[in-house]
Each structure stands twice: as C-alpha cells, then as structure tokens.
PDB file of C-alpha atoms in Angstrom:
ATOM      1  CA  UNK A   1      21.701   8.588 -21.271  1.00 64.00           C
ATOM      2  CA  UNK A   2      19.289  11.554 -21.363  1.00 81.00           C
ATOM      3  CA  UNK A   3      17.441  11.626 -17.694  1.00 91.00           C
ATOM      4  CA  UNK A   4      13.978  12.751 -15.979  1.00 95.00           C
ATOM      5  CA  UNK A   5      12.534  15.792 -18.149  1.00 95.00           C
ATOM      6  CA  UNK A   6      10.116  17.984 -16.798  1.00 96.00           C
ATOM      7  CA  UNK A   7       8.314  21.206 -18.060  1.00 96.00           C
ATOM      8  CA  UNK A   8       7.800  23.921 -17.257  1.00 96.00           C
ATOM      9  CA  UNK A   9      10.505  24.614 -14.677  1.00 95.00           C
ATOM     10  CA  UNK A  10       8.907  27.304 -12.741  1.00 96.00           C
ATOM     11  CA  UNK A  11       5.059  28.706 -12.968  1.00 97.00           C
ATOM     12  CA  UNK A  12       3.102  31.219 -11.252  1.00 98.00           C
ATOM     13  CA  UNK A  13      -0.700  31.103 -11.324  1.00 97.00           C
ATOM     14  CA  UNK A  14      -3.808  32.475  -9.247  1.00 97.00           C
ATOM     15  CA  UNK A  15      -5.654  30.838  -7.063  1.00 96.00           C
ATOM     16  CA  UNK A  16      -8.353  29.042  -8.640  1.00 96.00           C
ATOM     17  CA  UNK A  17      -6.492  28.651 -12.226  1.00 97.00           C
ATOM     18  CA  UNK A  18      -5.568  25.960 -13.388  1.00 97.00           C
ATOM     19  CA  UNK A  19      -1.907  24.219 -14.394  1.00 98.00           C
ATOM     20  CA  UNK A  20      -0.526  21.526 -15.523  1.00 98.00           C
ATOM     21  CA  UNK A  21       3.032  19.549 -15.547  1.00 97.00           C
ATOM     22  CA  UNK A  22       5.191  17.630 -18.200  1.00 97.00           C
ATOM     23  CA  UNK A  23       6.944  15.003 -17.287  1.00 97.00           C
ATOM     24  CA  UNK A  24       9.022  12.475 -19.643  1.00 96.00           C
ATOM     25  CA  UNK A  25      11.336   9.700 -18.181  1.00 96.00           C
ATOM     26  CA  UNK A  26      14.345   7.608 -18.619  1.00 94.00           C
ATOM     27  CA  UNK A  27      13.576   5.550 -22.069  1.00 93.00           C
ATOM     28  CA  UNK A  28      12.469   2.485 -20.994  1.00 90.00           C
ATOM     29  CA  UNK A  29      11.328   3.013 -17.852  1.00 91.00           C
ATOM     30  CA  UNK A  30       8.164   1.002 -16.601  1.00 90.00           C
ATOM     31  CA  UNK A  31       7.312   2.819 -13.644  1.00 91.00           C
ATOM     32  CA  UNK A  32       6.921   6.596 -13.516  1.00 94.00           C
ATOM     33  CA  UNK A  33       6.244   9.059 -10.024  1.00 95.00           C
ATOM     34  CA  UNK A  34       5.070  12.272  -9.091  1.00 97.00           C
ATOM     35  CA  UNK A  35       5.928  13.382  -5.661  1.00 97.00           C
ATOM     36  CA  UNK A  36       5.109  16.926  -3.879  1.00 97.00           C
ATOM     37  CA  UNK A  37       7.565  18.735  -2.142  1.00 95.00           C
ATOM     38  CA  UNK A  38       6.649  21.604   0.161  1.00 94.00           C
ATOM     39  CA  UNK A  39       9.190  24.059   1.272  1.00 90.00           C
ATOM     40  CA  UNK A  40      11.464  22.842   4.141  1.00 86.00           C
ATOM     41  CA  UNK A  41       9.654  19.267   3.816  1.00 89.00           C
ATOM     42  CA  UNK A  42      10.401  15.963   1.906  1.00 91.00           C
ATOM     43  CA  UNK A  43       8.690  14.976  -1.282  1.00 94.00           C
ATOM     44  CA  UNK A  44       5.784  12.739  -0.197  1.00 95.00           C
ATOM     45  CA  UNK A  45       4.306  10.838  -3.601  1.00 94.00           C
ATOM     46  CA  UNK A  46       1.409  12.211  -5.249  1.00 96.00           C
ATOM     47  CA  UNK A  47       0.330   9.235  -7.612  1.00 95.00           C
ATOM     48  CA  UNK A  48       2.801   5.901  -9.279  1.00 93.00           C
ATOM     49  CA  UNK A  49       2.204   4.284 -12.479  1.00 93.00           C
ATOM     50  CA  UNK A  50       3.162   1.263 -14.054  1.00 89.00           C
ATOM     51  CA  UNK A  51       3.718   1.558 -17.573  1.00 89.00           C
ATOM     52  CA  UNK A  52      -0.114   3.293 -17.987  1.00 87.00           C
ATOM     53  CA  UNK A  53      -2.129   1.985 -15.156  1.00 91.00           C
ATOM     54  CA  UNK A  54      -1.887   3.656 -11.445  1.00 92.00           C
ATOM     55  CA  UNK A  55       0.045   1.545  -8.740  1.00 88.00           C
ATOM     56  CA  UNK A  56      -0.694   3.911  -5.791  1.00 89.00           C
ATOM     57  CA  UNK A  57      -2.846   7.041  -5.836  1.00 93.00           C
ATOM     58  CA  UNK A  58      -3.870   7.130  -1.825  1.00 91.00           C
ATOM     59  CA  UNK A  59      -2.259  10.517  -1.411  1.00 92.00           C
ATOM     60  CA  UNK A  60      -3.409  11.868  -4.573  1.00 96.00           C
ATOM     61  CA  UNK A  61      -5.989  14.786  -3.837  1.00 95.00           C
ATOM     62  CA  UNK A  62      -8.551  13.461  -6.427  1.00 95.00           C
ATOM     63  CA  UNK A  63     -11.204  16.401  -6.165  1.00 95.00           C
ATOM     64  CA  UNK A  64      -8.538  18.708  -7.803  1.00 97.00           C
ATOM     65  CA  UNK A  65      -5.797  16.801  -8.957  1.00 97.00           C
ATOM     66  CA  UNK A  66      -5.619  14.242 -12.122  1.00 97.00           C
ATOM     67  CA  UNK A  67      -2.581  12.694 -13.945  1.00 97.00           C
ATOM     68  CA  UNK A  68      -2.317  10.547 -16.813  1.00 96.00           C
ATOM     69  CA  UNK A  69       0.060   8.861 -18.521  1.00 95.00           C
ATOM     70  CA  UNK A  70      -1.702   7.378 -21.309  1.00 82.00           C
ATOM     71  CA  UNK A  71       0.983   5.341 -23.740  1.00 86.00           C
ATOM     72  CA  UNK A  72       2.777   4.570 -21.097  1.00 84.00           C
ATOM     73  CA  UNK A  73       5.688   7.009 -21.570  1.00 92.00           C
ATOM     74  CA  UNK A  74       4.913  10.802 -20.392  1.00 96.00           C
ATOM     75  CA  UNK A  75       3.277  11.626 -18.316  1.00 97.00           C
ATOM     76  CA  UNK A  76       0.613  14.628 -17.366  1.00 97.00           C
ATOM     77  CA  UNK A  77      -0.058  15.879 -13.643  1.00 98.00           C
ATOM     78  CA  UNK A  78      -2.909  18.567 -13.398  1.00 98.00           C
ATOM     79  CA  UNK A  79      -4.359  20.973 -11.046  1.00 97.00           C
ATOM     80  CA  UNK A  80      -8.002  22.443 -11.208  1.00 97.00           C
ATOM     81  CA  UNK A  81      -8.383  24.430  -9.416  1.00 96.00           C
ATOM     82  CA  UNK A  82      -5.480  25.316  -7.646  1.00 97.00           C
ATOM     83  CA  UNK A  83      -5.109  26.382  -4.209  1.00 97.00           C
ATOM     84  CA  UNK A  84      -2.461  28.432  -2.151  1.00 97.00           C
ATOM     85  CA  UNK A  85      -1.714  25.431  -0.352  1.00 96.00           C
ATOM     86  CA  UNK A  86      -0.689  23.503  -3.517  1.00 97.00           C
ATOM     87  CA  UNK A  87       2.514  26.158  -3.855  1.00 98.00           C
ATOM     88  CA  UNK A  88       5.479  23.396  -3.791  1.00 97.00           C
ATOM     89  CA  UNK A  89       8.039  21.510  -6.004  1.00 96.00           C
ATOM     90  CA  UNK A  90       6.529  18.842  -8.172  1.00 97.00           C
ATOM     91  CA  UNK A  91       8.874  16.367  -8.921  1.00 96.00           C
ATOM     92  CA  UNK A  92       8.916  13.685 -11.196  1.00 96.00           C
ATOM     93  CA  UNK A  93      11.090  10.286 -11.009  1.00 94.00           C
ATOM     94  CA  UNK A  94      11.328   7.175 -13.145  1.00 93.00           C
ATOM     95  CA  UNK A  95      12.700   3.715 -12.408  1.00 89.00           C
ATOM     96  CA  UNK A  96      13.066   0.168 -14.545  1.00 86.00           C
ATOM     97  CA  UNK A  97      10.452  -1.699 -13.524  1.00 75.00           C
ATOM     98  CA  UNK A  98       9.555  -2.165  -9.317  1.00 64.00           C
ATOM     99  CA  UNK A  99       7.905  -5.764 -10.537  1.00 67.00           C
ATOM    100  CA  UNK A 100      11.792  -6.782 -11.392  1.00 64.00           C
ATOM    101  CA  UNK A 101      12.726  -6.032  -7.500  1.00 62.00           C
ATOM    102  CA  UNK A 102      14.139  -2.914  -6.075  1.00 61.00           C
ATOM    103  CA  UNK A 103      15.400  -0.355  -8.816  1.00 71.00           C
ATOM    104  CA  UNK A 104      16.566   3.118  -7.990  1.00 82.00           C
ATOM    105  CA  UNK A 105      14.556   6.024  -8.785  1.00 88.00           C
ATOM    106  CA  UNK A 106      15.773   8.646 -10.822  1.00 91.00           C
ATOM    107  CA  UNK A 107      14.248  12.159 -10.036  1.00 93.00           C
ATOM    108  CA  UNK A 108      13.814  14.777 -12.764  1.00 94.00           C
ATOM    109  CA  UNK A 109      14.633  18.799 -11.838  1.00 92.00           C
ATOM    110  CA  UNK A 110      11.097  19.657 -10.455  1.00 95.00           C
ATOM    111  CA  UNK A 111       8.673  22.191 -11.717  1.00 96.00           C
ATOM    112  CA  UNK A 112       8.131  25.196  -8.661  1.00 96.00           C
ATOM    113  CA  UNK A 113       4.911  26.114  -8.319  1.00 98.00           C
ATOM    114  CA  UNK A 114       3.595  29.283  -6.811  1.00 97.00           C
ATOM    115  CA  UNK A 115       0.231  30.068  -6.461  1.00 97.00           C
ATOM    116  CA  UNK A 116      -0.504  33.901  -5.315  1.00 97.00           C
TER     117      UNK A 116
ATOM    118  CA  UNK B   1       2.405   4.850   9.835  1.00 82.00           C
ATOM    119  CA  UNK B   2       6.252   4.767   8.366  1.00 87.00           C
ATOM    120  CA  UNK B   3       7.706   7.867   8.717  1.00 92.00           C
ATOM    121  CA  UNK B   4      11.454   9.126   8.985  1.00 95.00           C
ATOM    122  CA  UNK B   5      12.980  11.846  11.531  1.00 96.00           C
ATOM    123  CA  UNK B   6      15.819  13.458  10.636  1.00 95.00           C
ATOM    124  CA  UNK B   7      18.231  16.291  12.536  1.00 89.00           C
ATOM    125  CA  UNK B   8      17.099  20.086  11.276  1.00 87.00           C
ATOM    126  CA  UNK B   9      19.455  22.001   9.811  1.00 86.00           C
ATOM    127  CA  UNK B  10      21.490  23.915   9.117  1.00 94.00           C
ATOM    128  CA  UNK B  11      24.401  21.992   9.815  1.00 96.00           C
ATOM    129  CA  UNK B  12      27.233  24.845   8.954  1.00 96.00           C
ATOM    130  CA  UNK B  13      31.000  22.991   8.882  1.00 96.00           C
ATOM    131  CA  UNK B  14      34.704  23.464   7.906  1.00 97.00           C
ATOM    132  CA  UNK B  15      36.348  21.651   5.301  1.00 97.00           C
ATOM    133  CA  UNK B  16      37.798  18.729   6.628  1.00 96.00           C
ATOM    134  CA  UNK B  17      35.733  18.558   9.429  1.00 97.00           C
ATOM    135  CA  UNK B  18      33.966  14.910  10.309  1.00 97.00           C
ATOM    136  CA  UNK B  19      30.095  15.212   9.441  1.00 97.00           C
ATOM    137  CA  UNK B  20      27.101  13.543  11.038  1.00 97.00           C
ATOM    138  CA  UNK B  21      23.573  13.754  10.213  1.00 97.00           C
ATOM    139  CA  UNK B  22      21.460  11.848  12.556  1.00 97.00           C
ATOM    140  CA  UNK B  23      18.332   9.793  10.792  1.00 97.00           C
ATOM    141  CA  UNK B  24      15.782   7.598  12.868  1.00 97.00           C
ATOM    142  CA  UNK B  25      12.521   6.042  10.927  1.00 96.00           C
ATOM    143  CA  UNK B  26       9.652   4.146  12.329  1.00 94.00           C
ATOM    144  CA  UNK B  27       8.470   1.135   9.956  1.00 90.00           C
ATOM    145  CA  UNK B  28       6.175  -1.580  10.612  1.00 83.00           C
ATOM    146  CA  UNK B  29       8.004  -3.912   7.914  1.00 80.00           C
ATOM    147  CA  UNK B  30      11.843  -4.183   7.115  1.00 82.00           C
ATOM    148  CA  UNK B  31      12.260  -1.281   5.195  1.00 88.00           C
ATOM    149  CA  UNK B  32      14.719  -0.518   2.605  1.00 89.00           C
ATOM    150  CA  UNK B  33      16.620   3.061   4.196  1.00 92.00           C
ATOM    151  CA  UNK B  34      18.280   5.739   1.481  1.00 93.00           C
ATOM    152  CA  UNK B  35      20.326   8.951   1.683  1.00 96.00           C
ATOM    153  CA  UNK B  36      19.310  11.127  -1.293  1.00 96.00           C
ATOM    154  CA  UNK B  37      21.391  14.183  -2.080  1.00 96.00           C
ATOM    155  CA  UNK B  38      20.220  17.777  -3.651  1.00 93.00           C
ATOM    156  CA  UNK B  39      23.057  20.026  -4.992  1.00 92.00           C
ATOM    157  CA  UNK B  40      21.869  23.550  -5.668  1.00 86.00           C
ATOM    158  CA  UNK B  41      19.884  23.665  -8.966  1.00 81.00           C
ATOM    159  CA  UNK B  42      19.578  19.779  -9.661  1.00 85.00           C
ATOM    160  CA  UNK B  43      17.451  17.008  -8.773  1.00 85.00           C
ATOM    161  CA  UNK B  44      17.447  14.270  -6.212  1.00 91.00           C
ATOM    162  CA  UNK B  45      20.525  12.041  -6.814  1.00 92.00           C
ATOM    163  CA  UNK B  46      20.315   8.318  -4.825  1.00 93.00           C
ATOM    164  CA  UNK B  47      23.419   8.577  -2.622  1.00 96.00           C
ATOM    165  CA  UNK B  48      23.840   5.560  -0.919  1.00 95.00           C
ATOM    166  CA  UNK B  49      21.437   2.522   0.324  1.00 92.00           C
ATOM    167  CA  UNK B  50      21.198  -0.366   2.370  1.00 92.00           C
ATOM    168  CA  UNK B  51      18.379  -2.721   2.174  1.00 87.00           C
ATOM    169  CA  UNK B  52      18.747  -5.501   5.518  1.00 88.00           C
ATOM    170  CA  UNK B  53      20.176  -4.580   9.050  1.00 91.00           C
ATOM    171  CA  UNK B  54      23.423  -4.195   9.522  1.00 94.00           C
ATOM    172  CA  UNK B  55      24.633  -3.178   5.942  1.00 94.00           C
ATOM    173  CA  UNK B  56      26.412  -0.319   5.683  1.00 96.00           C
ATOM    174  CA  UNK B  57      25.593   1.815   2.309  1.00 95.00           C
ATOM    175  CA  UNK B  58      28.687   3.973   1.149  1.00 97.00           C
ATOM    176  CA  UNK B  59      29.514   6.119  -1.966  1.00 97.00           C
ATOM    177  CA  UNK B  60      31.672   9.543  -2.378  1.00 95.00           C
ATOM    178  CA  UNK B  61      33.278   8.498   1.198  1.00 97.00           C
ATOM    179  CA  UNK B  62      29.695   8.715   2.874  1.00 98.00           C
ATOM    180  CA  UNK B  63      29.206   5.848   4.990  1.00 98.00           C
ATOM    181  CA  UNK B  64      25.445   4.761   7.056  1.00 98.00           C
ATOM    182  CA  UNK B  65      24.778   1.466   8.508  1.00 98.00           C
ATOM    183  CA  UNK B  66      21.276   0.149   9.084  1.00 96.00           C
ATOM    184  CA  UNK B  67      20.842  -0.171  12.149  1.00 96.00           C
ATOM    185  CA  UNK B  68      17.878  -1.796  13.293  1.00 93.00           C
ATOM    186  CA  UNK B  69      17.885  -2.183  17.250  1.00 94.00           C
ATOM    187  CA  UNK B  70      18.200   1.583  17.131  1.00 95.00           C
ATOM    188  CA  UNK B  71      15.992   1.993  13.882  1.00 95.00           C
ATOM    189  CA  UNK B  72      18.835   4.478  12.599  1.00 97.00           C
ATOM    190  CA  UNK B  73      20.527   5.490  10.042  1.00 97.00           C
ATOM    191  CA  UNK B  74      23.421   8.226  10.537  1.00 98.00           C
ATOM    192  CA  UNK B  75      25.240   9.607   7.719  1.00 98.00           C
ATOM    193  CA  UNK B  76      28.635  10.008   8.280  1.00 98.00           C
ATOM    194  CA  UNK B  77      31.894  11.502   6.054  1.00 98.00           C
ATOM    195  CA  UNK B  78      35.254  11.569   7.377  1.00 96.00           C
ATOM    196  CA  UNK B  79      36.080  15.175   5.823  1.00 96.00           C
ATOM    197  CA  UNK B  80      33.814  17.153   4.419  1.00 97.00           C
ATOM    198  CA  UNK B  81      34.404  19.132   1.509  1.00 97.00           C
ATOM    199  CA  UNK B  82      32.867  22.702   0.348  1.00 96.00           C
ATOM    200  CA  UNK B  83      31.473  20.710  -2.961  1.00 95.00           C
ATOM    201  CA  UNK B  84      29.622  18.710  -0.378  1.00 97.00           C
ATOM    202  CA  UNK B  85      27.241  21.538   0.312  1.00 97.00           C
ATOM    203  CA  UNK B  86      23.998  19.983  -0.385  1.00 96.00           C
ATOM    204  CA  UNK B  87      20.498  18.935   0.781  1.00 95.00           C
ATOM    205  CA  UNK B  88      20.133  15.487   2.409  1.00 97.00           C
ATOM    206  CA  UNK B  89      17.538  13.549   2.274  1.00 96.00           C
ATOM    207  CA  UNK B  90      16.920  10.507   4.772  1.00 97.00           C
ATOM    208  CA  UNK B  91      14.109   7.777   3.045  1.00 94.00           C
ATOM    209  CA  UNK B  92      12.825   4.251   3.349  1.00 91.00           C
ATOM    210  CA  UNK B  93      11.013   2.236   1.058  1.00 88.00           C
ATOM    211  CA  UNK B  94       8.163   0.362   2.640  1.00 75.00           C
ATOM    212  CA  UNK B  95       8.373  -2.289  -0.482  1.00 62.00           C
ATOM    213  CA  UNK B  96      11.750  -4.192  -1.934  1.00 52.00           C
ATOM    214  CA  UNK B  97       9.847  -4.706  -5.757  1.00 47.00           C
ATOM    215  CA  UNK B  98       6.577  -6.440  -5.404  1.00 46.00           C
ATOM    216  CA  UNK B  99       3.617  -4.232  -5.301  1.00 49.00           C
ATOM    217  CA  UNK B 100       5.347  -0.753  -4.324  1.00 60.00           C
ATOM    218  CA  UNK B 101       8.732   1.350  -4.328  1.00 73.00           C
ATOM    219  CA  UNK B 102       7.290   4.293  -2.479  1.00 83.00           C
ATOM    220  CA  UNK B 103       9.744   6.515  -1.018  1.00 89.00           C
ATOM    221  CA  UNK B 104       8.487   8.475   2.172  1.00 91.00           C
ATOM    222  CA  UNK B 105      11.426  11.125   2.787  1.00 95.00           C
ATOM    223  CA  UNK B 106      12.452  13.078   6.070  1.00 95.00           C
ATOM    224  CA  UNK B 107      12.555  16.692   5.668  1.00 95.00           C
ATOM    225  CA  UNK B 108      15.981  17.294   4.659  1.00 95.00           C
ATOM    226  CA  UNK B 109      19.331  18.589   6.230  1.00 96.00           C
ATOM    227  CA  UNK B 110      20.907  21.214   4.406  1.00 96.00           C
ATOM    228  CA  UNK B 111      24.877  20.885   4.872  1.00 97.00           C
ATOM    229  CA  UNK B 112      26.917  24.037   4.578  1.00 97.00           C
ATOM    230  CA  UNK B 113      30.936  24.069   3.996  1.00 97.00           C
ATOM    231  CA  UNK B 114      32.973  26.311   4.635  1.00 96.00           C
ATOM    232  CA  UNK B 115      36.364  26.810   3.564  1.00 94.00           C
TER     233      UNK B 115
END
C-alpha cells in the first residue's frame, strides 16, 4: 500500500514569497493533518480535516497561512507571505477515520522549508 | 495545557547496551501516550502505544508502560542495536476518536549506537 506523499521535498524561498505544499494520503483515508516541525522541536498540528471540512484549525496562523483540501483527498497548505520564522518541516499524516475511534496516523516524508 | 517533557539528547550508546528514554506529560483528561520513531531520511513511524494506565505498549523489543501516578512513560529496550539509531518521539492524544486525534509531541531524543 502506497503511503503519505508529499511535494516538494525541500524549498528555499525569500522572505515575503510565497509557497505552497502537496500533500496526498493513504487511499481511503477520512482524516488528513498538517503539522509544523521546527528544528530540535516536535511537530505541533497546523490544521485537521475530515474528509473536506476542518476539524481543528486553533493553531493555524490564519493571517498568512491557508489549506484546502477540497474533494476530500489532497490536500494544499499555503504560505503568503512567508516569514523567517516559518523555516521548519511540514509534515503531512493521514489516518482512517478518528469518528471510527482511535486510528494511527501515518506521517508522510515532510517538505523542509527554508526561508532566507 | 497538555504538553509532554521528554529527556534531551543525545543519548550516545553501545550495542547491547540497555536504553532508557525518560517521558513525563501533563494532561487534564486520560490521554492516549505514543512513542513515534524517525530513522534518518523517513517519516514518523508509530512505534508503540498504550491507551489506559497501566498498559504497557511494546514492538521491535521496546517496551513503555503508562504510568499514571507518575504521569510517565519511559521507553525502554533491553539491547540496543546500531539500526536503532533514530529520533524518538514521546506524544499523547488528548482524544480516543470522537471529536479529535491531535497529537502534541515532546521534542525528540535522538539515540546514537555505537558499535
């Protein structure tokens, strides 16, 4: 079974530009995450979906971050603009469904950021 | 809030020697805990879990027991070995299903073997 993809793998922007992130999950999967992880701390989640509407988006800075994942299958994170602070990991995960009880998330291979 | 504390690395060890990495968490609820493992170059792989007090999670001869009256829980392996060498992850869940599966993570250990 084909796992988490994300694209691109590694970017490098200016300040101020903008970017944006590709993630596709495990066919099948209902719920879909993006996390943030900053070097030498753990990924804290960014925004969760279920199928295409947003579970939890508290930690989601909204004045320059959006995602989207419209049909309920990929999904789209964006930066506009970016900052120096937002250099990090962005990681994407995907699990069954949480309505159907605790299921294990599956975590793609990241896309590293850096902003200069 | 939740939150979870675990011991800084690096932890630098022989093969064969016995392994400990010390996790605490704070949690209003009854959290679900999790050990998450990063080899070099891949992504987050679930390691082991335990979802009530006093289970003990185990896979790949790691072993860490939910401990609640301490609000810990210690990974431990017997004898390490170099393909071991890995970032670990300490997490809880503040939901089991229902409205959320959030994971908030400590900041990793990274484990170093030696031969």
């Amino acid at each position: 079974e084909a796992g988490v993809a994300q694209s691109p793998r590694y970017k490098i922007i200016e300040k101020r530009q903008s970017v944006a992130f590709w993630c596709n999950p495990i066919s099948g999967h209902a719920t879909l995450y993006w996390y943030q992880q900053i070097l030498g701390q753990g990924p804290k989640l960014l925004i969760q979906f279920q199928n295409n509407g947003v579970v939890d988006d508290s930690q989601l800075p909204k004045d320059r971050f959006s995602a989207e994942r419209l049909k309920g299958v990929d999904s789209t994170l964006k930066i506009q603009p970016a900052k120096l602070e937002d250099s990090a990991v962005y990681l994407c995960a995907s699990s069954l469904d949480l309505l159907a009880g605790w299921d294990e998330q599956f975590f793609g291979p990241g896309t590293r950021l850096t902003v200069l | 809030g939740d939150s979870v504390t675990q011991m800084e690395g690096p932890v630098t060890l022989s093969e064969e020697a016995f392994l400990t990495i010390n996790c605490t968490y704070t949690a209003t609820g009854y959290p679900s805990l999790f050990w998450y493992v990063q080899y070099p170059g891949e992504g987050l792989q679930l390691l082991l879990k335990a979802t009530k007090a006093d289970d003990k999670g185990s896979n790949k001869g790691f072993e860490a027991t939910y401990r609640k009256e301490t609000t810990s829980f210690h990974l431990e392996k017997g004898s390490v070995q170099v393909s071991d060498s890995a970032v670990y992850f300490c997490a809880l869940s503040e939901g089991y299903g229902g409205a959320t599966n959030k994971l908030i993570f400590g900041t990793g250990t990274l484990l170093a073997v030696q031969p």
